[in-house]
Coordinates of C-alpha atoms and ligand atoms in Angstrom, one line a residue:
M19 CA 78.4 45.2 145.4
H20 CA 80.1 41.9 144.6
Y21 CA 77.7 39.7 146.5
T22 CA 76.0 39.6 149.9
E23 CA 74.8 36.8 152.1
L24 CA 71.1 36.0 152.5
V25 CA 71.9 32.9 154.6
K26 CA 75.3 33.0 156.2
G27 CA 77.8 31.0 154.1
K28 CA 75.1 29.3 152.0
V29 CA 72.8 31.6 150.0
H30 CA 74.3 34.6 148.3
W31 CA 72.7 37.5 146.4
I32 CA 74.7 38.2 143.3
G33 CA 72.6 40.7 141.4
V34 CA 73.4 43.9 139.6
N35 CA 72.0 47.4 139.2
D36 CA 71.1 48.6 135.7
R37 CA 71.2 52.4 135.6
R38 CA 71.7 52.5 131.8
K39 CA 68.5 50.9 130.4
R40 CA 66.0 53.7 129.9
L41 CA 62.9 51.5 129.1
F42 CA 62.1 48.2 130.6
E43 CA 60.8 45.9 127.8
N44 CA 61.5 48.9 125.7
M45 CA 58.3 50.4 127.0
W46 CA 58.2 51.2 130.7
P47 CA 60.4 54.1 131.9
L48 CA 63.2 53.3 134.4
E49 CA 63.8 56.8 135.9
K50 CA 65.3 55.1 139.0
G51 CA 66.8 52.1 137.2
V52 CA 66.2 48.5 138.0
S53 CA 68.1 45.6 139.7
Y54 CA 68.4 42.1 138.4
N55 CA 68.8 39.6 141.2
S56 CA 70.5 36.3 140.9
Y57 CA 71.2 33.9 143.8
L58 CA 73.9 31.3 144.4
I59 CA 73.3 28.5 146.8
L60 CA 76.5 26.8 148.1
D61 CA 75.8 23.4 149.4
E62 CA 77.0 19.8 148.8
K63 CA 75.6 20.6 145.4
T64 CA 75.8 24.2 144.1
A65 CA 72.9 26.0 142.3
L66 CA 72.4 29.3 140.7
V67 CA 68.9 30.6 140.9
D68 CA 68.1 32.7 137.8
T69 CA 70.8 34.7 135.9
L70 CA 71.1 38.3 134.7
E71 CA 70.4 40.6 131.8
D72 CA 73.4 40.1 129.5
R73 CA 74.1 43.7 128.9
A74 CA 74.3 44.5 132.6
A75 CA 76.0 41.3 133.7
G76 CA 79.6 42.7 134.0
N77 CA 81.9 40.3 135.7
Y78 CA 79.1 37.9 136.7
I79 CA 81.0 34.7 135.9
E80 CA 84.1 36.0 137.8
R81 CA 81.9 36.7 140.9
I82 CA 80.4 33.2 140.7
E83 CA 83.8 31.6 140.4
K84 CA 85.0 33.6 143.4
L85 CA 82.2 32.3 145.5
L86 CA 82.6 28.7 144.2
N87 CA 86.2 28.9 145.2
G88 CA 87.3 26.1 142.9
R89 CA 84.1 24.1 143.2
T90 CA 81.9 23.3 140.2
L91 CA 78.5 24.7 139.5
D92 CA 75.9 21.9 139.4
Y93 CA 72.6 23.5 138.5
I94 CA 71.1 26.6 137.0
I95 CA 67.5 26.9 138.2
I96 CA 65.4 28.8 135.7
N97 CA 62.3 30.3 137.3
H98 CA 61.6 32.6 134.3
M99 CA 63.0 32.9 130.8
E100 CA 62.4 36.6 130.0
P101 CA 65.9 37.8 128.9
D102 CA 66.4 40.1 131.9
H103 CA 67.0 36.8 133.8
S104 CA 67.9 34.3 131.1
G105 CA 70.4 36.5 129.3
E106 CA 73.4 34.9 130.9
I107 CA 72.3 31.2 130.6
K108 CA 74.3 30.4 127.5
D109 CA 77.5 31.9 128.8
I110 CA 77.2 30.1 132.2
Y111 CA 76.2 26.8 130.4
N112 CA 79.3 27.1 128.2
H113 CA 81.6 28.1 131.0
F114 CA 80.7 25.6 133.7
K115 CA 80.9 22.4 131.7
G116 CA 78.3 19.8 132.7
V117 CA 76.0 22.2 134.6
K118 CA 72.4 21.1 134.5
L119 CA 69.6 23.4 133.6
I120 CA 66.5 23.0 135.8
G121 CA 63.1 24.1 134.4
N122 CA 59.8 22.8 133.3
Q123 CA 58.6 21.7 129.9
K124 CA 57.7 25.2 128.8
T125 CA 61.0 26.6 130.0
F126 CA 63.0 24.2 127.9
K127 CA 61.0 25.1 124.7
I128 CA 62.2 28.7 125.2
V129 CA 65.7 27.7 126.2
E130 CA 66.0 25.9 122.9
A131 CA 64.4 28.7 120.9
Y132 CA 66.7 31.3 122.6
W133 CA 70.0 29.5 123.1
G134 CA 69.8 26.3 121.1
I135 CA 70.5 24.2 124.3
T136 CA 68.9 20.8 124.3
E137 CA 71.2 18.8 126.6
N138 CA 71.8 18.7 130.3
L139 CA 68.2 19.5 131.0
L140 CA 66.5 18.4 134.2
Q141 CA 62.8 18.8 133.8
V142 CA 60.8 19.4 137.0
D143 CA 57.0 19.3 137.4
D144 CA 54.8 20.9 140.0
C145 CA 55.9 20.1 143.6
A146 CA 59.0 18.2 142.4
S147 CA 61.9 18.3 144.9
L148 CA 65.7 18.6 144.6
D149 CA 68.1 17.8 147.5
L150 CA 71.2 19.9 147.5
G151 CA 72.4 18.5 150.8
Y152 CA 71.4 21.0 153.5
H153 CA 68.9 22.8 151.3
K154 CA 65.8 20.8 150.1
L155 CA 64.3 22.7 147.2
K156 CA 60.7 22.4 146.0
F157 CA 59.4 23.7 142.7
Y158 CA 56.0 25.3 142.3
M159 CA 54.6 25.9 138.8
T160 CA 53.1 29.4 138.7
P161 CA 52.1 29.8 135.1
W162 CA 51.3 33.2 133.7
V163 CA 53.0 35.2 136.5
H164 CA 53.6 36.6 134.0
W165 CA 54.9 34.2 131.2
P166 CA 53.6 30.7 130.6
E167 CA 56.7 29.0 132.0
T168 CA 57.1 31.0 135.2
M169 CA 57.7 28.9 138.3
M170 CA 59.0 29.5 141.9
T171 CA 61.6 27.7 143.8
Y172 CA 61.1 27.2 147.6
D173 CA 63.9 26.3 149.9
E174 CA 62.2 24.2 152.6
T175 CA 65.2 24.3 154.9
D176 CA 65.5 28.0 155.3
Q177 CA 62.0 28.8 154.0
I178 CA 63.2 31.1 151.3
L179 CA 60.9 31.7 148.3
F180 CA 62.8 32.5 145.1
S181 CA 59.8 34.0 143.4
G182 CA 61.0 35.3 140.0
D183 CA 59.3 38.5 138.9
A184 CA 56.6 38.2 141.6
F185 CA 57.1 40.6 144.4
G186 CA 59.8 42.4 142.3
S187 CA 60.2 46.2 142.1
F188 CA 61.6 48.7 139.7
G189 CA 64.4 50.9 141.2
T190 CA 68.0 50.1 141.8
L191 CA 69.3 48.8 145.1
D192 CA 71.3 51.8 146.3
G193 CA 73.3 50.1 149.0
G194 CA 70.5 48.3 150.9
I195 CA 69.4 45.0 149.5
F196 CA 67.2 43.6 152.3
D197 CA 64.0 45.2 153.5
D198 CA 65.4 45.7 157.0
E199 CA 68.2 47.9 155.4
I200 CA 66.0 50.3 153.5
N201 CA 63.1 52.7 153.8
D202 CA 60.6 50.5 151.8
S203 CA 58.0 53.2 151.0
F204 CA 59.8 54.0 147.7
F205 CA 59.8 50.3 146.8
E206 CA 56.2 49.8 147.6
E207 CA 55.3 52.4 144.9
E208 CA 57.8 50.9 142.4
M209 CA 56.6 47.4 143.2
R210 CA 53.0 48.4 142.4
R211 CA 54.2 50.0 139.2
Y212 CA 56.0 46.8 138.3
Y213 CA 52.9 44.8 139.2
S214 CA 50.4 46.9 137.4
N215 CA 52.6 47.4 134.3
I216 CA 54.0 43.9 133.9
V217 CA 52.0 41.3 135.9
G218 CA 48.6 42.8 136.6
K219 CA 47.0 41.6 133.4
Y220 CA 47.3 38.1 134.8
S221 CA 45.9 38.9 138.2
N222 CA 43.7 35.8 138.2
M223 CA 46.8 33.7 137.8
V224 CA 48.5 35.6 140.6
Q225 CA 45.6 34.6 142.8
K226 CA 46.0 31.0 141.8
A227 CA 49.7 31.1 142.6
L228 CA 49.0 32.6 146.0
A229 CA 46.5 30.0 146.7
K230 CA 49.0 27.3 145.8
L231 CA 51.6 28.9 148.2
Q232 CA 49.2 29.4 151.0
G233 CA 50.2 27.6 154.1
I234 CA 53.9 27.4 153.1
P235 CA 56.0 29.1 155.8
V236 CA 58.0 31.9 154.2
K237 CA 60.8 33.6 156.1
A238 CA 62.2 35.4 153.0
V239 CA 61.0 36.4 149.6
A240 CA 63.8 36.6 147.1
P241 CA 62.5 38.1 143.8
T242 CA 64.5 38.8 140.6
H243 CA 64.1 42.6 141.0
G244 CA 64.3 45.0 143.9
P245 CA 64.8 44.3 147.6
V246 CA 64.9 40.8 149.3
W247 CA 62.1 40.7 151.8
R248 CA 63.6 38.8 154.8
S249 CA 62.3 40.8 157.6
N250 CA 58.6 41.2 156.7
P251 CA 57.8 38.9 153.8
A252 CA 54.1 38.8 154.8
K253 CA 53.9 42.5 153.8
V254 CA 54.6 41.9 150.1
I255 CA 52.6 38.7 150.0
G256 CA 49.7 40.7 151.4
L257 CA 50.2 43.5 148.8
Y258 CA 50.2 41.1 146.0
D259 CA 47.0 39.5 147.3
R260 CA 45.3 42.9 147.5
W261 CA 46.5 44.1 144.1
S262 CA 45.6 40.9 142.3
R263 CA 42.1 41.2 143.8
Y264 CA 42.0 44.8 142.5
E265 CA 41.6 46.1 146.0
A266 CA 42.4 49.8 146.0
E267 CA 42.8 52.7 148.3
E268 CA 40.1 55.4 148.6
G269 CA 41.0 58.1 146.1
V270 CA 40.4 59.4 142.6
V271 CA 42.8 59.7 139.6
I272 CA 41.7 62.2 137.0
I273 CA 43.4 61.8 133.7
F274 CA 42.7 64.4 131.0
A275 CA 43.6 64.9 127.4
S276 CA 43.4 68.6 126.4
M277 CA 44.6 70.5 123.4
Y278 CA 43.6 74.1 124.3
G279 CA 43.0 73.9 128.0
N280 CA 39.2 73.5 128.1
T281 CA 39.2 69.9 129.2
E282 CA 41.9 70.7 131.6
M283 CA 39.8 73.4 133.2
M284 CA 37.0 70.7 133.7
A285 CA 39.6 68.4 135.3
D286 CA 40.6 71.0 137.8
Y287 CA 37.0 71.9 138.5
I288 CA 36.1 68.3 139.1
G289 CA 39.2 67.9 141.3
R290 CA 38.1 70.9 143.5
K291 CA 34.6 69.6 143.8
L292 CA 35.9 66.1 144.9
S293 CA 37.9 67.9 147.5
E294 CA 34.9 69.9 148.7
N295 CA 33.1 66.5 149.0
G296 CA 35.8 65.2 151.3
V297 CA 38.1 63.2 149.0
K298 CA 41.6 63.5 150.3
N299 CA 43.5 61.5 147.7
I300 CA 43.1 63.3 144.3
R301 CA 45.6 63.0 141.5
I302 CA 45.2 65.0 138.3
H303 CA 47.4 64.0 135.3
D304 CA 47.8 65.5 131.8
I305 CA 48.0 62.4 129.6
S306 CA 50.4 64.3 127.3
R307 CA 52.9 64.8 130.2
T308 CA 52.7 61.6 132.3
H309 CA 53.9 58.3 131.0
I310 CA 51.2 55.6 130.8
S311 CA 53.3 53.5 133.1
H312 CA 52.8 55.9 136.0
L313 CA 49.1 56.4 135.0
I314 CA 48.4 52.7 135.2
N315 CA 50.2 52.5 138.6
E316 CA 47.9 55.2 140.0
I317 CA 44.8 53.7 138.5
W318 CA 45.7 50.5 140.3
K319 CA 46.3 52.4 143.5
Y320 CA 42.9 54.2 143.8
N321 CA 39.3 53.1 143.6
G322 CA 38.0 56.0 141.6
L323 CA 39.0 56.8 138.0
I324 CA 37.8 59.8 136.0
L325 CA 38.9 60.1 132.3
G326 CA 38.4 63.2 130.2
S327 CA 39.1 63.8 126.6
C328 CA 38.7 66.5 124.1
A329 CA 37.5 65.6 120.6
Y330 CA 40.2 64.9 118.1
N331 CA 39.2 64.4 114.5
S332 CA 35.8 63.1 115.8
E333 CA 37.5 60.5 118.0
M334 CA 39.0 60.8 121.5
F335 CA 42.5 62.1 121.8
P336 CA 45.0 59.4 120.5
L337 CA 46.9 59.1 123.8
M338 CA 43.6 58.6 125.7
E339 CA 42.6 56.0 123.2
N340 CA 45.9 54.2 123.9
L341 CA 45.3 54.3 127.6
T342 CA 41.8 53.0 127.3
R343 CA 43.0 50.2 125.1
E344 CA 45.7 49.3 127.6
L345 CA 43.1 49.2 130.4
Q346 CA 41.0 46.9 128.4
H347 CA 44.0 44.6 127.8
M348 CA 44.6 44.6 131.5
N349 CA 41.0 43.9 132.2
I350 CA 41.0 46.5 135.0
R351 CA 38.3 45.8 137.6
N352 CA 36.8 47.3 140.7
K353 CA 36.9 51.0 139.8
Y354 CA 34.3 53.6 139.8
L355 CA 34.4 55.4 136.6
G356 CA 33.5 59.0 135.6
L357 CA 33.9 60.6 132.1
F358 CA 34.1 64.1 130.9
G359 CA 35.3 66.1 127.9
S360 CA 34.9 69.1 125.6
Y361 CA 34.7 69.9 121.9
S362 CA 34.8 72.8 119.6
W363 CA 33.1 71.8 116.3
N364 CA 32.1 68.2 116.5
G365 CA 32.1 65.7 119.4
G366 CA 33.9 62.4 119.6
G367 CA 35.9 62.4 122.8
V368 CA 33.1 61.7 125.3
K369 CA 31.2 59.6 122.8
N370 CA 34.2 57.2 122.4
L371 CA 34.9 57.2 126.1
M372 CA 31.3 56.0 126.5
K373 CA 32.0 53.1 124.1
F374 CA 35.0 52.2 126.2
A375 CA 32.9 52.3 129.4
E376 CA 30.4 50.0 127.9
E377 CA 33.0 47.5 126.8
I378 CA 35.0 47.5 130.0
K379 CA 31.9 47.2 132.2
L380 CA 33.1 49.5 135.0
E381 CA 30.4 51.2 137.0
L382 CA 29.7 54.7 135.7
V383 CA 29.0 57.0 138.7
A384 CA 27.1 59.6 136.7
D385 CA 26.3 60.7 133.2
P386 CA 29.4 62.1 131.4
A387 CA 30.0 65.8 131.6
E388 CA 30.5 67.3 128.2
I389 CA 31.0 71.0 127.4
Y390 CA 30.8 72.7 124.0
G391 CA 33.5 75.4 123.8
K392 CA 34.9 77.2 126.8
P393 CA 33.8 76.1 130.2
S394 CA 31.9 78.6 132.3
D395 CA 30.1 78.6 135.6
E396 CA 26.8 77.8 134.1
K397 CA 28.3 74.9 132.0
Y398 CA 29.9 73.2 135.0
Q399 CA 26.8 71.7 136.6
Q400 CA 27.3 68.2 135.2
C401 CA 30.9 68.2 136.5
E402 CA 29.6 69.0 139.9
V403 CA 27.2 66.1 139.8
L404 CA 29.9 63.8 138.6
A405 CA 32.3 64.8 141.4
K406 CA 29.7 64.5 144.1
S407 CA 28.5 61.1 142.9
M408 CA 32.1 59.8 142.6
A409 CA 32.9 61.1 146.2
E410 CA 29.9 59.2 147.5
K411 CA 30.7 56.0 145.7
I412 CA 34.4 55.7 146.6
K413 CA 33.7 56.3 150.3
K414 CA 31.3 53.4 150.6
Ligands
FEO584 FE1 62.0 40.5 135.1 FE2 59.5 39.0 133.3 O1 61.2 39.6 133.6

C-alpha cells in the first residue's frame, strides 16, 4: 500500500506494516505484526502527522514526495516521541529543508536528546491552534498516554482525531485500513492487548485525557497503530473508557505455575467447579507456555483472577513472581482474586501469593487452597469453596 485517502484529496494515510519485528519494545510478542500509521495533510500548508519506525520505513520519503507533487513540506506534527513514530524525524527534517517541527516543551527535550535538533521548532501548548488553510488543527496535551510528552491533534474541520498510540492496536493492516473495511473483532482483542500491555499502567491519565476530549465531535479516530476508525469511532472511545476504568467482562482467568502437574490438576479442578457454578468464560493458562503479554490482556478482559503457584525454593515460581510484580506495576484494579498452590517439602508459593494479595489490595474471594503432595478427592475441598465463592462474586 503506497497511501490511501482518509479525506478525499486532503488527508492521506501513509503507514507501513512491520512483519519482521518479533517483539514490540523488545518485550511484547508481535505474532501478527504491527502497523505504524503516519498521515499527510495536503492543504495550503502541508503537514505530516507522526512518522514511522526507521527500520520499517522503506521508501517513506519517496511516497511523501509523490503526494506532495513538487510542493514543500511545511510541518511535522509530533504527537509522540517513542521511536516507532519518531524514527524518521531526522531524515525528514534533513530532506525537507525548512520544515518546522510541532510539539510541546517535553517533546522538544526528547527531540534534542534523540536527534540533536534545536532549530525550526514550533512549540504548542494545550488547546493551541494551527490554521493550514482548509484544516484548522487544535492540539490537546494528553500527558502519560503513555509517555510524558504525548499529545493529540484534532482537525476541527473534518473532525479527525490524530490520537497517537491511544486507540491503537497490534496486528498488521492486511488490506483493510478503515474499520468499515475489516472484521474488527480481531483488532478489538489486539487493541486491548496494546492497551493493557503498553498504556494500561496510566489508566488514570487516560481518564483525564478522555475527560478533556469529551464533547468534541469526532468523526474519525486516526491512531498510530492499527485501523483508522472512521465509521464507528465511538466504539473505540467507549472501549478505552471502560478499560481505563478497569471495567471487565464476567469471567475468570486461571493462571497456574506447575512443575510436576499437581498445581495444574488444581487449576483444572477449580475450572470445572467454576463451570458447574455457571461461569461461562473460563480461561486456564500455564504460565510457562503463555507469554505474559497475553496473560495481562486476559486479566484486563475478565473480572475474576485466580493465581496458582507451586513452591519453588521456598518462594513462588519465578514466572509467577514476574507476573505478580508486573500486575503491581500496572496497579491492576477491580478484580476478584483467588489463590491456590501446592508443595512437596516446604511451602512458599501460596505464602508469597498471599503477600502479593495484601500489597495489591484486591478482594480475596476465599481462603487460599493449598495442597501438600498430590491432589486427591479429599484434598480438593478448599478448591471447591474457592470456585463457588468466585462464581458468586463475579456474577454480582
Ligand atoms: Fe507506538 Fe508509544 O509508541
